[in-house]
Amino acid sequence: MQSPTASAQRGSWGTRLGFILAAVGSAVGLGNMWRFSYVAAEGGGAAFVLLYLVFVALIGIPVMTSELVVGRMTQVSPLKAVTKLGGSQWAPLGWLFVFCGFGILSYYSVIAGWTMRFAFDGIRGAIPQDTAGYFNAVGTRTPAVATHIAFMAITIFIVMRGVKRGLESAALILMPLLFLLLVGLAIWSSTLADGGAGYAYYLKPRINELLDTRIITDAAGQAFFSLSLGMGAMMTYASYLQGKQSLGREAVTIALTDFGVAFVAGLVVFPIVFHFGLGEAIGLGGMLNTDNTVGTLFITIPPALQSLGKVGNVIITAFFVMLFFAALTSAISLLEVVVAAAIDGWGWTRHRAALLSGSLIIVAGLPSAYNLNFLAMADKLIGTFMLMLGGLFTAILVGYYALPQAEAELAMGMETVSMRKAWATIIRFLVPPVLFVVLIFAVPSVVGAVRALLGV
Ligand code: TRP
């Protein structure tokens, strides 16, 4: 049983909308724009988008439902939830979650720092024509460390304020702003000449690519990263839920909104890429290796828009401010997983947990700020591989060790019997084998990223 102070430290959501926006805020982030566009550009285009949608629907939504169920049912942090359900031998899964939250935020914050830098310099009209050179100057070393620390400071501040006043109010303000900005940009993009070729690349799949194992792996990994799955983030957010809403419906809402945002982001980016002839610069068709592609969005968007003069600078700034907001609501959820573990597990106060773990994450992010190959490697190893591993074990835990409780919890939201059975079947018999195979497919890209880092 929790002491009253412990649950006061944990907190809970004020409204259903607050929860949904916070969960959507976690899902919608750099993953939808920075990562989605560079992975789609690296290979596949429309084939990638289609496979990504399939993974979101068949694997993402059932796994998300599982995470939400576990969170609300246990009312504790993921670190404790897994042992509560499966016994102490499941403790390593909880630690894997905490490690992923810690590890992803360490490099995520470096990228989020770039958005701050570009937004600032955009408004001052201080982004030079040569954005590749500029990106190299501000994207690594001291300037990157500075913006990384600034971004973490803001994240820590919000998480310290707690669930209602921090997480929820940030989401209520930031998410609607983001949607407005994004739709505005997509409309502007649609007016560009030659945008049609961009739409075609993005929307017309070439059938042979649908069977390419690398594109399949990329799509699966992207589904996990973008939906914030596989490391207990959704579990943590659901543990602050008290209502009896339908968790299946919430999972569908969150997943489709996240897909919608990524999709619209593609509608913004690809016409720009083709209108301004940036295909080669972003490595369409996998012409560049990872260390160049991580900067794709930052290198391509500004020169495209600068051609518009003053208006361009305003749009650049709007774009990066929006990315910054999106990154912030995601970073909050990453830090929250670590903080929740510290509050529940070691009885820390929220303040102390946020400050201490946030400071450690600042230090852990330094290698990524100094070396983009390290960042890319961390993104492949933790942001793809370990998340899918976490998802695989979550499905096994829920499907084979806690199914009756989980079904009872789902039933509280009045999901019909047939829907619960369908979900249980997918979680037991579809998700584990599919993820197992995809994990094996993913090994070469992790090895490749490690080799690029070591220069061998
Ligand atoms: N989903 C976020 C994005 O798309 C990143 C993120 C936030 C995340 N929390 C997470 C990824 C938890 C995996 C797990 O940018």
Tab-separated table of C-alpha atoms and ligand atoms in Angstrom:
chain	number	residue	atom	x	y	z
A	1	MET	CA	0.000	0.000	0.000
A	2	GLN	CA	1.185	3.485	-0.745
A	3	SER	CA	1.441	6.088	1.965
A	4	PRO	CA	-0.653	9.221	1.339
A	5	THR	CA	2.491	11.294	0.839
A	6	ALA	CA	3.765	8.850	-1.737
A	7	SER	CA	0.600	9.149	-3.801
A	8	ALA	CA	0.635	12.939	-3.405
A	9	GLN	CA	4.147	12.857	-4.823
A	10	ARG	CA	2.908	10.702	-7.705
A	11	GLY	CA	-0.057	12.907	-8.648
A	12	SER	CA	-2.948	12.311	-11.053
A	13	TRP	CA	-4.614	13.895	-14.102
A	14	GLY	CA	-7.221	16.605	-13.702
A	15	THR	CA	-9.277	15.823	-16.807
A	16	ARG	CA	-9.593	13.180	-19.503
A	17	LEU	CA	-8.590	15.721	-22.128
A	18	GLY	CA	-5.521	16.510	-20.053
A	19	PHE	CA	-4.488	12.870	-20.108
A	20	ILE	CA	-5.127	12.473	-23.829
A	21	LEU	CA	-3.228	15.616	-24.732
A	22	ALA	CA	-0.325	14.646	-22.514
A	23	ALA	CA	-0.188	11.165	-24.044
A	24	VAL	CA	-0.479	12.601	-27.546
A	25	GLY	CA	2.146	15.139	-26.493
A	26	SER	CA	4.441	12.302	-25.521
A	27	ALA	CA	3.882	10.528	-28.808
A	28	VAL	CA	4.092	13.572	-31.047
A	29	GLY	CA	7.631	14.812	-30.988
A	30	LEU	CA	10.881	14.979	-32.868
A	31	GLY	CA	10.037	11.444	-33.923
A	32	ASN	CA	7.198	12.670	-36.118
A	33	MET	CA	9.265	15.225	-37.969
A	34	TRP	CA	12.996	14.913	-37.480
A	35	ARG	CA	13.021	11.121	-37.388
A	36	PHE	CA	10.066	10.341	-39.641
A	37	SER	CA	11.352	12.487	-42.470
A	38	TYR	CA	14.906	11.264	-42.340
A	39	VAL	CA	13.947	7.625	-42.090
A	40	ALA	CA	11.379	7.981	-44.880
A	41	ALA	CA	14.022	9.724	-46.964
A	42	GLU	CA	16.682	7.096	-46.228
A	43	GLY	CA	14.689	4.526	-48.050
A	44	GLY	CA	11.228	3.619	-49.041
A	45	GLY	CA	9.303	6.840	-49.198
A	46	ALA	CA	5.703	5.761	-49.603
A	47	ALA	CA	6.523	2.075	-48.993
A	48	PHE	CA	7.950	3.055	-45.650
A	49	VAL	CA	4.901	5.155	-44.846
A	50	LEU	CA	2.549	2.302	-45.690
A	51	LEU	CA	4.491	-0.268	-43.656
A	52	TYR	CA	4.679	2.202	-40.824
A	53	LEU	CA	0.891	2.504	-40.838
A	54	VAL	CA	0.548	-1.291	-40.790
A	55	PHE	CA	2.867	-1.549	-37.769
A	56	VAL	CA	1.029	1.232	-35.963
A	57	ALA	CA	-2.284	-0.567	-36.438
A	58	LEU	CA	-1.308	-4.205	-35.922
A	59	ILE	CA	1.449	-3.947	-33.319
A	60	GLY	CA	1.430	-0.385	-31.992
A	61	ILE	CA	-2.191	-0.098	-30.926
A	62	PRO	CA	-2.314	-3.496	-29.148
A	63	VAL	CA	0.983	-2.831	-27.358
A	64	MET	CA	-0.163	0.643	-26.381
A	65	THR	CA	-3.391	-0.825	-25.036
A	66	SER	CA	-1.293	-3.231	-22.947
A	67	GLU	CA	0.813	-0.433	-21.532
A	68	LEU	CA	-2.248	1.620	-20.639
A	69	VAL	CA	-3.871	-1.390	-19.006
A	70	VAL	CA	-0.800	-2.205	-16.928
A	71	GLY	CA	-0.416	1.413	-15.825
A	72	ARG	CA	-3.981	1.995	-14.720
A	73	MET	CA	-4.323	-1.443	-13.184
A	74	THR	CA	-1.175	-1.246	-11.041
A	75	GLN	CA	-1.153	2.494	-10.242
A	76	VAL	CA	2.607	2.366	-9.772
A	77	SER	CA	5.641	3.256	-11.861
A	78	PRO	CA	6.655	0.752	-14.567
A	79	LEU	CA	9.650	-0.283	-12.506
A	80	LYS	CA	7.299	-1.662	-9.866
A	81	ALA	CA	4.411	-2.553	-12.149
A	82	VAL	CA	6.286	-5.311	-13.960
A	83	THR	CA	7.247	-7.109	-10.758
A	84	LYS	CA	3.789	-6.586	-9.313
A	85	LEU	CA	2.389	-8.505	-12.275
A	86	GLY	CA	5.092	-11.027	-13.052
A	87	GLY	CA	7.085	-11.441	-9.861
A	88	SER	CA	10.647	-10.433	-9.091
A	89	GLN	CA	12.176	-12.168	-12.085
A	90	TRP	CA	10.624	-9.421	-14.222
A	91	ALA	CA	12.646	-6.682	-12.505
A	92	PRO	CA	15.143	-6.455	-15.413
A	93	LEU	CA	12.323	-5.328	-17.714
A	94	GLY	CA	11.609	-2.413	-15.367
A	95	TRP	CA	15.272	-1.471	-15.395
A	96	LEU	CA	15.361	-1.709	-19.161
A	97	PHE	CA	12.515	0.844	-19.240
A	98	VAL	CA	14.324	3.240	-16.940
A	99	PHE	CA	17.540	2.828	-18.886
A	100	CYS	CA	15.712	3.571	-22.161
A	101	GLY	CA	14.087	6.701	-20.760
A	102	PHE	CA	17.431	7.883	-19.505
A	103	GLY	CA	19.290	6.974	-22.680
A	104	ILE	CA	16.775	8.330	-25.181
A	105	LEU	CA	16.373	11.630	-23.372
A	106	SER	CA	20.145	12.093	-23.263
A	107	TYR	CA	20.380	12.405	-27.045
A	108	TYR	CA	16.824	13.601	-27.656
A	109	SER	CA	17.636	16.694	-25.652
A	110	VAL	CA	20.632	17.444	-27.874
A	111	ILE	CA	18.386	17.461	-30.948
A	112	ALA	CA	15.744	19.475	-29.112
A	113	GLY	CA	18.552	21.913	-28.300
A	114	TRP	CA	19.135	22.365	-32.037
A	115	THR	CA	15.484	23.377	-32.457
A	116	MET	CA	15.950	26.108	-29.860
A	117	ARG	CA	19.079	27.350	-31.575
A	118	PHE	CA	17.460	27.401	-35.007
A	119	ALA	CA	14.336	29.121	-33.689
A	120	PHE	CA	16.421	31.843	-32.050
A	121	ASP	CA	18.718	32.374	-34.976
A	122	GLY	CA	15.817	32.205	-37.390
A	123	ILE	CA	14.047	35.081	-35.751
A	124	ARG	CA	17.231	37.129	-35.751
A	125	GLY	CA	17.712	36.323	-39.405
A	126	ALA	CA	21.074	34.878	-38.402
A	127	ILE	CA	20.991	31.518	-40.170
A	128	PRO	CA	23.532	31.717	-43.015
A	129	GLN	CA	22.952	30.400	-46.538
A	130	ASP	CA	25.308	27.502	-45.953
A	131	THR	CA	23.161	25.613	-43.484
A	132	ALA	CA	25.253	22.468	-43.673
A	133	GLY	CA	28.277	24.402	-42.426
A	134	TYR	CA	26.132	26.238	-39.936
A	135	PHE	CA	24.637	22.981	-38.685
A	136	ASN	CA	28.122	21.568	-38.177
A	137	ALA	CA	29.098	24.676	-36.234
A	138	VAL	CA	26.110	24.819	-33.869
A	139	GLY	CA	25.005	21.164	-33.893
A	140	THR	CA	27.951	19.781	-31.964
A	141	ARG	CA	30.481	20.723	-29.255
A	142	THR	CA	30.061	23.770	-27.011
A	143	PRO	CA	27.060	25.369	-28.759
A	144	ALA	CA	25.229	22.030	-28.720
A	145	VAL	CA	26.114	21.444	-25.076
A	146	ALA	CA	24.728	24.870	-24.199
A	147	THR	CA	21.365	24.329	-25.892
A	148	HIS	CA	21.189	20.754	-24.563
A	149	ILE	CA	21.550	22.061	-21.005
A	150	ALA	CA	19.005	24.829	-21.614
A	151	PHE	CA	16.475	22.341	-22.952
A	152	MET	CA	16.979	19.944	-20.049
A	153	ALA	CA	16.555	22.800	-17.578
A	154	ILE	CA	13.113	23.612	-19.003
A	155	THR	CA	12.118	19.932	-19.002
A	156	ILE	CA	13.249	19.463	-15.397
A	157	PHE	CA	11.342	22.563	-14.345
A	158	ILE	CA	8.053	21.295	-15.806
A	159	VAL	CA	8.432	17.776	-14.410
A	160	MET	CA	9.200	19.220	-10.974
A	161	ARG	CA	5.842	20.971	-11.005
A	162	GLY	CA	4.082	17.615	-11.135
A	163	VAL	CA	1.351	15.909	-13.113
A	164	LYS	CA	-1.497	18.444	-13.079
A	165	ARG	CA	0.319	21.744	-12.902
A	166	GLY	CA	3.320	20.670	-14.937
A	167	LEU	CA	2.634	17.855	-17.396
A	168	GLU	CA	-1.037	18.556	-17.985
A	169	SER	CA	-1.013	22.318	-18.307
A	170	ALA	CA	2.016	22.236	-20.575
A	171	ALA	CA	0.210	19.803	-22.886
A	172	LEU	CA	-3.049	21.764	-22.872
A	173	ILE	CA	-1.300	24.854	-24.187
A	174	LEU	CA	1.420	23.425	-26.387
A	175	MET	CA	-0.407	20.721	-28.324
A	176	PRO	CA	-3.156	22.858	-29.913
A	177	LEU	CA	-0.552	25.448	-30.892
A	178	LEU	CA	1.465	22.780	-32.565
A	179	PHE	CA	-1.448	21.429	-34.598
A	180	LEU	CA	-2.324	24.903	-35.840
A	181	LEU	CA	1.206	25.676	-36.911
A	182	LEU	CA	1.631	22.358	-38.655
A	183	VAL	CA	-1.558	22.610	-40.674
A	184	GLY	CA	-0.644	26.152	-41.670
A	185	LEU	CA	2.718	24.953	-42.924
A	186	ALA	CA	1.196	22.059	-44.869
A	187	ILE	CA	-1.140	24.453	-46.654
A	188	TRP	CA	1.773	26.706	-47.540
A	189	SER	CA	3.785	23.702	-48.770
A	190	SER	CA	0.958	22.677	-51.083
A	191	THR	CA	1.329	25.944	-52.988
A	192	LEU	CA	4.905	25.152	-54.028
A	193	ALA	CA	5.660	24.384	-57.670
A	194	ASP	CA	6.928	20.822	-58.280
A	195	GLY	CA	5.376	19.750	-55.020
A	196	GLY	CA	3.675	17.008	-57.023
A	197	ALA	CA	6.900	15.014	-57.337
A	198	GLY	CA	7.269	15.250	-53.567
A	199	TYR	CA	3.760	13.976	-53.003
A	200	ALA	CA	4.413	11.132	-55.435
A	201	TYR	CA	7.601	10.025	-53.711
A	202	TYR	CA	5.804	10.204	-50.403
A	203	LEU	CA	2.475	8.681	-51.365
A	204	LYS	CA	2.989	6.210	-54.226
A	205	PRO	CA	4.616	3.024	-52.949
A	206	ARG	CA	6.920	0.982	-55.140
A	207	ILE	CA	5.780	-2.578	-54.509
A	208	ASN	CA	9.219	-4.229	-54.353
A	209	GLU	CA	10.236	-2.000	-51.478
A	210	LEU	CA	7.450	-3.356	-49.310
A	211	LEU	CA	9.490	-6.550	-48.905
A	212	ASP	CA	12.804	-4.901	-48.112
A	213	THR	CA	13.812	-6.059	-44.618
A	214	ARG	CA	15.571	-2.802	-43.844
A	215	ILE	CA	12.508	-0.766	-44.658
A	216	ILE	CA	10.347	-3.172	-42.642
A	217	THR	CA	12.654	-2.814	-39.638
A	218	ASP	CA	12.787	0.958	-39.980
A	219	ALA	CA	9.009	1.112	-40.090
A	220	ALA	CA	8.590	-1.072	-37.007
A	221	GLY	CA	11.213	0.829	-35.047
A	222	GLN	CA	9.686	4.119	-36.061
A	223	ALA	CA	6.267	2.941	-34.875
A	224	PHE	CA	7.677	2.194	-31.423
A	225	PHE	CA	9.652	5.393	-31.159
A	226	SER	CA	6.916	7.616	-32.447
A	227	LEU	CA	4.177	6.088	-30.308
A	228	SER	CA	6.412	6.273	-27.210
A	229	LEU	CA	6.134	2.517	-26.742
A	230	GLY	CA	8.409	-0.106	-25.284
A	231	MET	CA	9.767	1.723	-22.275
A	232	GLY	CA	6.819	2.274	-19.990
A	233	ALA	CA	6.109	5.907	-20.880
A	234	MET	CA	2.455	5.254	-21.694
A	235	MET	CA	2.336	2.924	-18.702
A	236	THR	CA	3.521	5.735	-16.458
A	237	TYR	CA	0.965	8.182	-17.819
A	238	ALA	CA	-1.822	5.618	-17.422
A	239	SER	CA	-0.778	5.036	-13.815
A	240	TYR	CA	-2.002	8.567	-13.077
A	241	LEU	CA	-5.460	7.676	-14.429
A	242	GLN	CA	-8.320	7.085	-12.101
A	243	GLY	CA	-11.317	7.066	-14.412
A	244	LYS	CA	-12.760	3.976	-15.990
A	245	GLN	CA	-12.546	5.085	-19.593
A	246	SER	CA	-12.092	2.667	-22.460
A	247	LEU	CA	-8.356	2.130	-22.776
A	248	GLY	CA	-8.676	0.544	-26.200
A	249	ARG	CA	-10.334	3.679	-27.464
A	250	GLU	CA	-7.680	5.887	-25.871
A	251	ALA	CA	-4.958	3.830	-27.546
A	252	VAL	CA	-6.610	4.225	-30.939
A	253	THR	CA	-7.053	7.977	-30.419
A	254	ILE	CA	-3.440	8.485	-29.386
A	255	ALA	CA	-2.015	6.311	-32.151
A	256	LEU	CA	-4.101	7.816	-34.938
A	257	THR	CA	-3.376	11.367	-33.846
A	258	ASP	CA	0.311	10.576	-33.769
A	259	PHE	CA	0.156	9.023	-37.216
A	260	GLY	CA	-1.833	11.991	-38.473
A	261	VAL	CA	0.802	14.442	-37.288
A	262	ALA	CA	3.658	12.450	-38.818
A	263	PHE	CA	1.697	12.188	-42.036
A	264	VAL	CA	1.010	15.920	-42.198
A	265	ALA	CA	4.651	16.603	-41.361
A	266	GLY	CA	5.549	14.572	-44.441
A	267	LEU	CA	3.133	16.708	-46.455
A	268	VAL	CA	5.101	19.721	-45.255
A	269	VAL	CA	8.576	18.329	-45.841
A	270	PHE	CA	8.450	16.436	-49.145
A	271	PRO	CA	7.063	19.190	-51.383
A	272	ILE	CA	9.772	21.455	-49.949
A	273	VAL	CA	12.425	18.867	-50.695
A	274	PHE	CA	11.354	18.505	-54.317
A	275	HIS	CA	10.527	22.150	-54.942
A	276	PHE	CA	13.984	23.241	-53.833
A	277	GLY	CA	15.772	20.215	-55.275
A	278	LEU	CA	17.082	19.010	-51.956
A	279	GLY	CA	16.726	15.294	-52.662
A	280	GLU	CA	20.428	14.665	-52.798
A	281	ALA	CA	21.191	16.780	-49.782
A	282	ILE	CA	18.954	14.684	-47.577
A	283	GLY	CA	20.159	11.423	-49.067
A	284	LEU	CA	16.986	10.253	-50.808
A	285	GLY	CA	17.542	6.625	-51.643
A	286	GLY	CA	20.013	6.122	-48.840
A	287	MET	CA	22.907	7.910	-50.497
A	288	LEU	CA	24.281	9.280	-47.287
A	289	ASN	CA	25.212	7.508	-44.100
A	290	THR	CA	23.622	8.095	-40.753
A	291	ASP	CA	25.914	10.796	-39.442
A	292	ASN	CA	24.792	13.114	-42.218
A	293	THR	CA	21.160	12.160	-42.228
A	294	VAL	CA	20.460	13.001	-38.595
A	295	GLY	CA	20.783	16.649	-39.586
A	296	THR	CA	18.432	16.333	-42.595
A	297	LEU	CA	15.613	18.458	-41.327
A	298	PHE	CA	17.875	21.157	-39.965
A	299	ILE	CA	19.955	21.398	-43.091
A	300	THR	CA	17.113	21.385	-45.615
A	301	ILE	CA	14.305	23.434	-44.136
A	302	PRO	CA	16.089	26.775	-43.637
A	303	PRO	CA	17.645	27.267	-47.103
A	304	ALA	CA	14.343	26.335	-48.659
A	305	LEU	CA	12.542	29.008	-46.741
A	306	GLN	CA	15.256	31.628	-46.823
A	307	SER	CA	14.577	32.073	-50.488
A	308	LEU	CA	11.380	33.796	-49.397
A	309	GLY	CA	13.199	36.595	-47.618
A	310	LYS	CA	11.684	38.031	-44.461
A	311	VAL	CA	8.546	35.905	-44.629
A	312	GLY	CA	10.845	32.911	-44.874
A	313	ASN	CA	12.537	33.784	-41.625
A	314	VAL	CA	9.187	33.974	-39.892
A	315	ILE	CA	8.203	30.552	-41.240
A	316	ILE	CA	11.574	29.058	-40.257
A	317	THR	CA	11.119	30.353	-36.771
A	318	ALA	CA	7.535	29.110	-36.564
A	319	PHE	CA	8.681	25.707	-37.741
A	320	PHE	CA	11.421	25.322	-35.173
A	321	VAL	CA	9.362	26.792	-32.354
A	322	MET	CA	6.768	24.153	-33.175
A	323	LEU	CA	9.385	21.414	-33.173
A	324	PHE	CA	10.627	22.692	-29.865
A	325	PHE	CA	7.131	22.451	-28.342
A	326	ALA	CA	6.681	18.970	-29.697
A	327	ALA	CA	10.055	17.914	-28.332
A	328	LEU	CA	9.297	19.397	-24.947
A	329	THR	CA	6.084	17.462	-24.329
A	330	SER	CA	7.909	14.264	-25.355
A	331	ALA	CA	10.960	14.954	-23.228
A	332	ILE	CA	8.669	15.490	-20.269
A	333	SER	CA	7.339	11.949	-20.660
A	334	LEU	CA	10.822	10.481	-21.023
A	335	LEU	CA	12.013	12.153	-17.835
A	336	GLU	CA	8.763	11.244	-16.089
A	337	VAL	CA	9.498	7.510	-16.456
A	338	VAL	CA	12.785	7.941	-14.625
A	339	VAL	CA	11.277	10.288	-12.039
A	340	ALA	CA	8.296	8.017	-11.364
A	341	ALA	CA	10.689	5.130	-10.731
A	342	ALA	CA	12.646	7.196	-8.242
A	343	ILE	CA	9.511	8.406	-6.447
A	344	ASP	CA	7.895	4.956	-6.166
A	345	GLY	CA	11.020	2.907	-5.859
A	346	TRP	CA	13.158	4.898	-3.483
A	347	GLY	CA	10.622	7.243	-1.909
A	348	TRP	CA	12.268	10.387	-3.287
A	349	THR	CA	10.365	13.639	-3.529
A	350	ARG	CA	9.415	14.735	-7.017
A	351	HIS	CA	11.764	17.731	-6.789
A	352	ARG	CA	14.760	15.707	-5.866
A	353	ALA	CA	14.014	12.978	-8.406
A	354	ALA	CA	13.614	15.462	-11.262
A	355	LEU	CA	16.689	17.487	-10.375
A	356	LEU	CA	19.027	14.581	-9.794
A	357	SER	CA	18.022	12.375	-12.693
A	358	GLY	CA	17.803	15.399	-14.986
A	359	SER	CA	21.343	16.407	-14.082
A	360	LEU	CA	22.619	12.919	-14.744
A	361	ILE	CA	20.894	12.953	-18.126
A	362	ILE	CA	22.646	16.215	-18.975
A	363	VAL	CA	25.973	14.488	-18.371
A	364	ALA	CA	24.912	11.381	-20.278
A	365	GLY	CA	24.029	13.552	-23.279
A	366	LEU	CA	27.527	15.005	-23.643
A	367	PRO	CA	28.880	12.263	-25.935
A	368	SER	CA	25.929	12.813	-28.296
A	369	ALA	CA	26.520	16.554	-28.243
A	370	TYR	CA	30.160	16.022	-29.189
A	371	ASN	CA	29.783	13.258	-31.732
A	372	LEU	CA	26.869	12.808	-34.124
A	373	ASN	CA	27.896	9.224	-34.778
A	374	PHE	CA	27.377	8.551	-31.103
A	375	LEU	CA	23.943	10.160	-31.299
A	376	ALA	CA	23.008	8.083	-34.334
A	377	MET	CA	24.275	4.922	-32.667
A	378	ALA	CA	22.288	5.624	-29.491
A	379	ASP	CA	19.190	6.231	-31.593
A	380	LYS	CA	19.566	2.898	-33.386
A	381	LEU	CA	20.517	0.899	-30.298
A	382	ILE	CA	18.141	2.393	-27.723
A	383	GLY	CA	15.572	4.250	-29.833
A	384	THR	CA	14.928	1.280	-32.124
A	385	PHE	CA	16.314	-1.984	-30.812
A	386	MET	CA	15.764	-1.696	-27.080
A	387	LEU	CA	12.279	-0.230	-27.472
A	388	MET	CA	11.198	-3.200	-29.573
A	389	LEU	CA	12.812	-5.505	-27.039
A	390	GLY	CA	10.854	-3.754	-24.272
A	391	GLY	CA	7.690	-4.094	-26.365
A	392	LEU	CA	8.309	-7.791	-26.942
A	393	PHE	CA	8.651	-8.496	-23.231
A	394	THR	CA	5.716	-6.271	-22.332
A	395	ALA	CA	3.550	-8.335	-24.680
A	396	ILE	CA	4.834	-11.581	-23.159
A	397	LEU	CA	4.267	-10.323	-19.626
A	398	VAL	CA	0.719	-9.165	-20.328
A	399	GLY	CA	-0.223	-11.981	-22.670
A	400	TYR	CA	1.162	-14.906	-20.681
A	401	TYR	CA	1.515	-13.809	-17.051
A	402	ALA	CA	-1.276	-11.336	-16.429
A	403	LEU	CA	-3.944	-11.921	-19.033
A	404	PRO	CA	-6.979	-12.448	-16.770
A	405	GLN	CA	-6.309	-9.257	-14.773
A	406	ALA	CA	-5.577	-7.322	-17.930
A	407	GLU	CA	-8.805	-8.471	-19.560
A	408	ALA	CA	-10.751	-7.543	-16.445
A	409	GLU	CA	-9.176	-4.085	-16.483
A	410	LEU	CA	-10.048	-3.652	-20.141
A	411	ALA	CA	-13.602	-4.771	-19.455
A	412	MET	CA	-14.060	-1.810	-17.126
A	413	GLY	CA	-14.041	0.454	-20.140
A	414	MET	CA	-16.772	-1.810	-21.556
A	415	GLU	CA	-14.762	-3.165	-24.480
A	416	THR	CA	-16.880	-5.952	-25.933
A	417	VAL	CA	-15.922	-9.561	-25.333
A	418	SER	CA	-14.965	-10.065	-28.949
A	419	MET	CA	-12.709	-7.015	-28.922
A	420	ARG	CA	-10.970	-8.216	-25.780
A	421	LYS	CA	-10.472	-11.645	-27.313
A	422	ALA	CA	-9.072	-10.127	-30.490
A	423	TRP	CA	-6.684	-7.979	-28.490
A	424	ALA	CA	-5.562	-10.955	-26.359
A	425	THR	CA	-4.973	-13.084	-29.433
A	426	ILE	CA	-2.879	-10.380	-31.092
A	427	ILE	CA	-0.834	-9.768	-27.944
A	428	ARG	CA	-0.149	-13.475	-27.448
A	429	PHE	CA	0.270	-14.816	-30.945
A	430	LEU	CA	1.017	-11.965	-33.317
A	431	VAL	CA	3.089	-9.371	-31.473
A	432	PRO	CA	5.797	-11.626	-29.975
A	433	PRO	CA	6.772	-13.514	-33.151
A	434	VAL	CA	6.619	-10.402	-35.337
A	435	LEU	CA	8.780	-8.410	-32.943
A	436	PHE	CA	11.179	-11.301	-32.585
A	437	VAL	CA	11.723	-11.451	-36.333
A	438	VAL	CA	12.006	-7.674	-36.662
A	439	LEU	CA	14.572	-7.609	-33.859
A	440	ILE	CA	16.706	-10.043	-35.802
A	441	PHE	CA	16.327	-7.909	-38.942
A	442	ALA	CA	17.415	-4.912	-36.864
A	443	VAL	CA	20.745	-6.361	-35.777
A	444	PRO	CA	22.699	-5.298	-38.891
A	445	SER	CA	21.653	-1.657	-38.590
A	446	VAL	CA	22.690	-1.561	-34.912
A	447	VAL	CA	26.007	-3.188	-35.778
A	448	GLY	CA	26.422	-0.744	-38.656
A	449	ALA	CA	25.864	2.235	-36.382
A	450	VAL	CA	28.341	0.925	-33.808
A	451	ARG	CA	30.902	0.406	-36.555
A	452	ALA	CA	30.362	3.897	-37.922
A	453	LEU	CA	31.010	5.199	-34.418
A	454	LEU	CA	34.183	3.192	-33.987
A	455	GLY	CA	35.284	3.931	-37.524
A	456	VAL	CA	35.775	0.274	-38.464
B	1	TRP	N1	7.450	9.628	-29.197
B	1	TRP	C1	8.343	10.727	-29.071
B	1	TRP	C2	8.654	11.265	-30.448
B	1	TRP	O1	8.079	10.819	-31.395
B	1	TRP	C3	9.597	10.399	-28.315
B	1	TRP	C4	9.304	9.750	-27.024
B	1	TRP	C5	8.762	10.300	-25.944
B	1	TRP	C6	9.455	8.409	-26.718
B	1	TRP	N2	8.592	9.375	-24.961
B	1	TRP	C7	9.021	8.220	-25.414
B	1	TRP	C8	9.925	7.366	-27.449
B	1	TRP	C9	9.031	6.979	-24.855
B	1	TRP	C10	9.943	6.119	-26.884
B	1	TRP	C11	9.489	5.924	-25.599
B	1	TRP	O2	9.464	12.140	-30.598
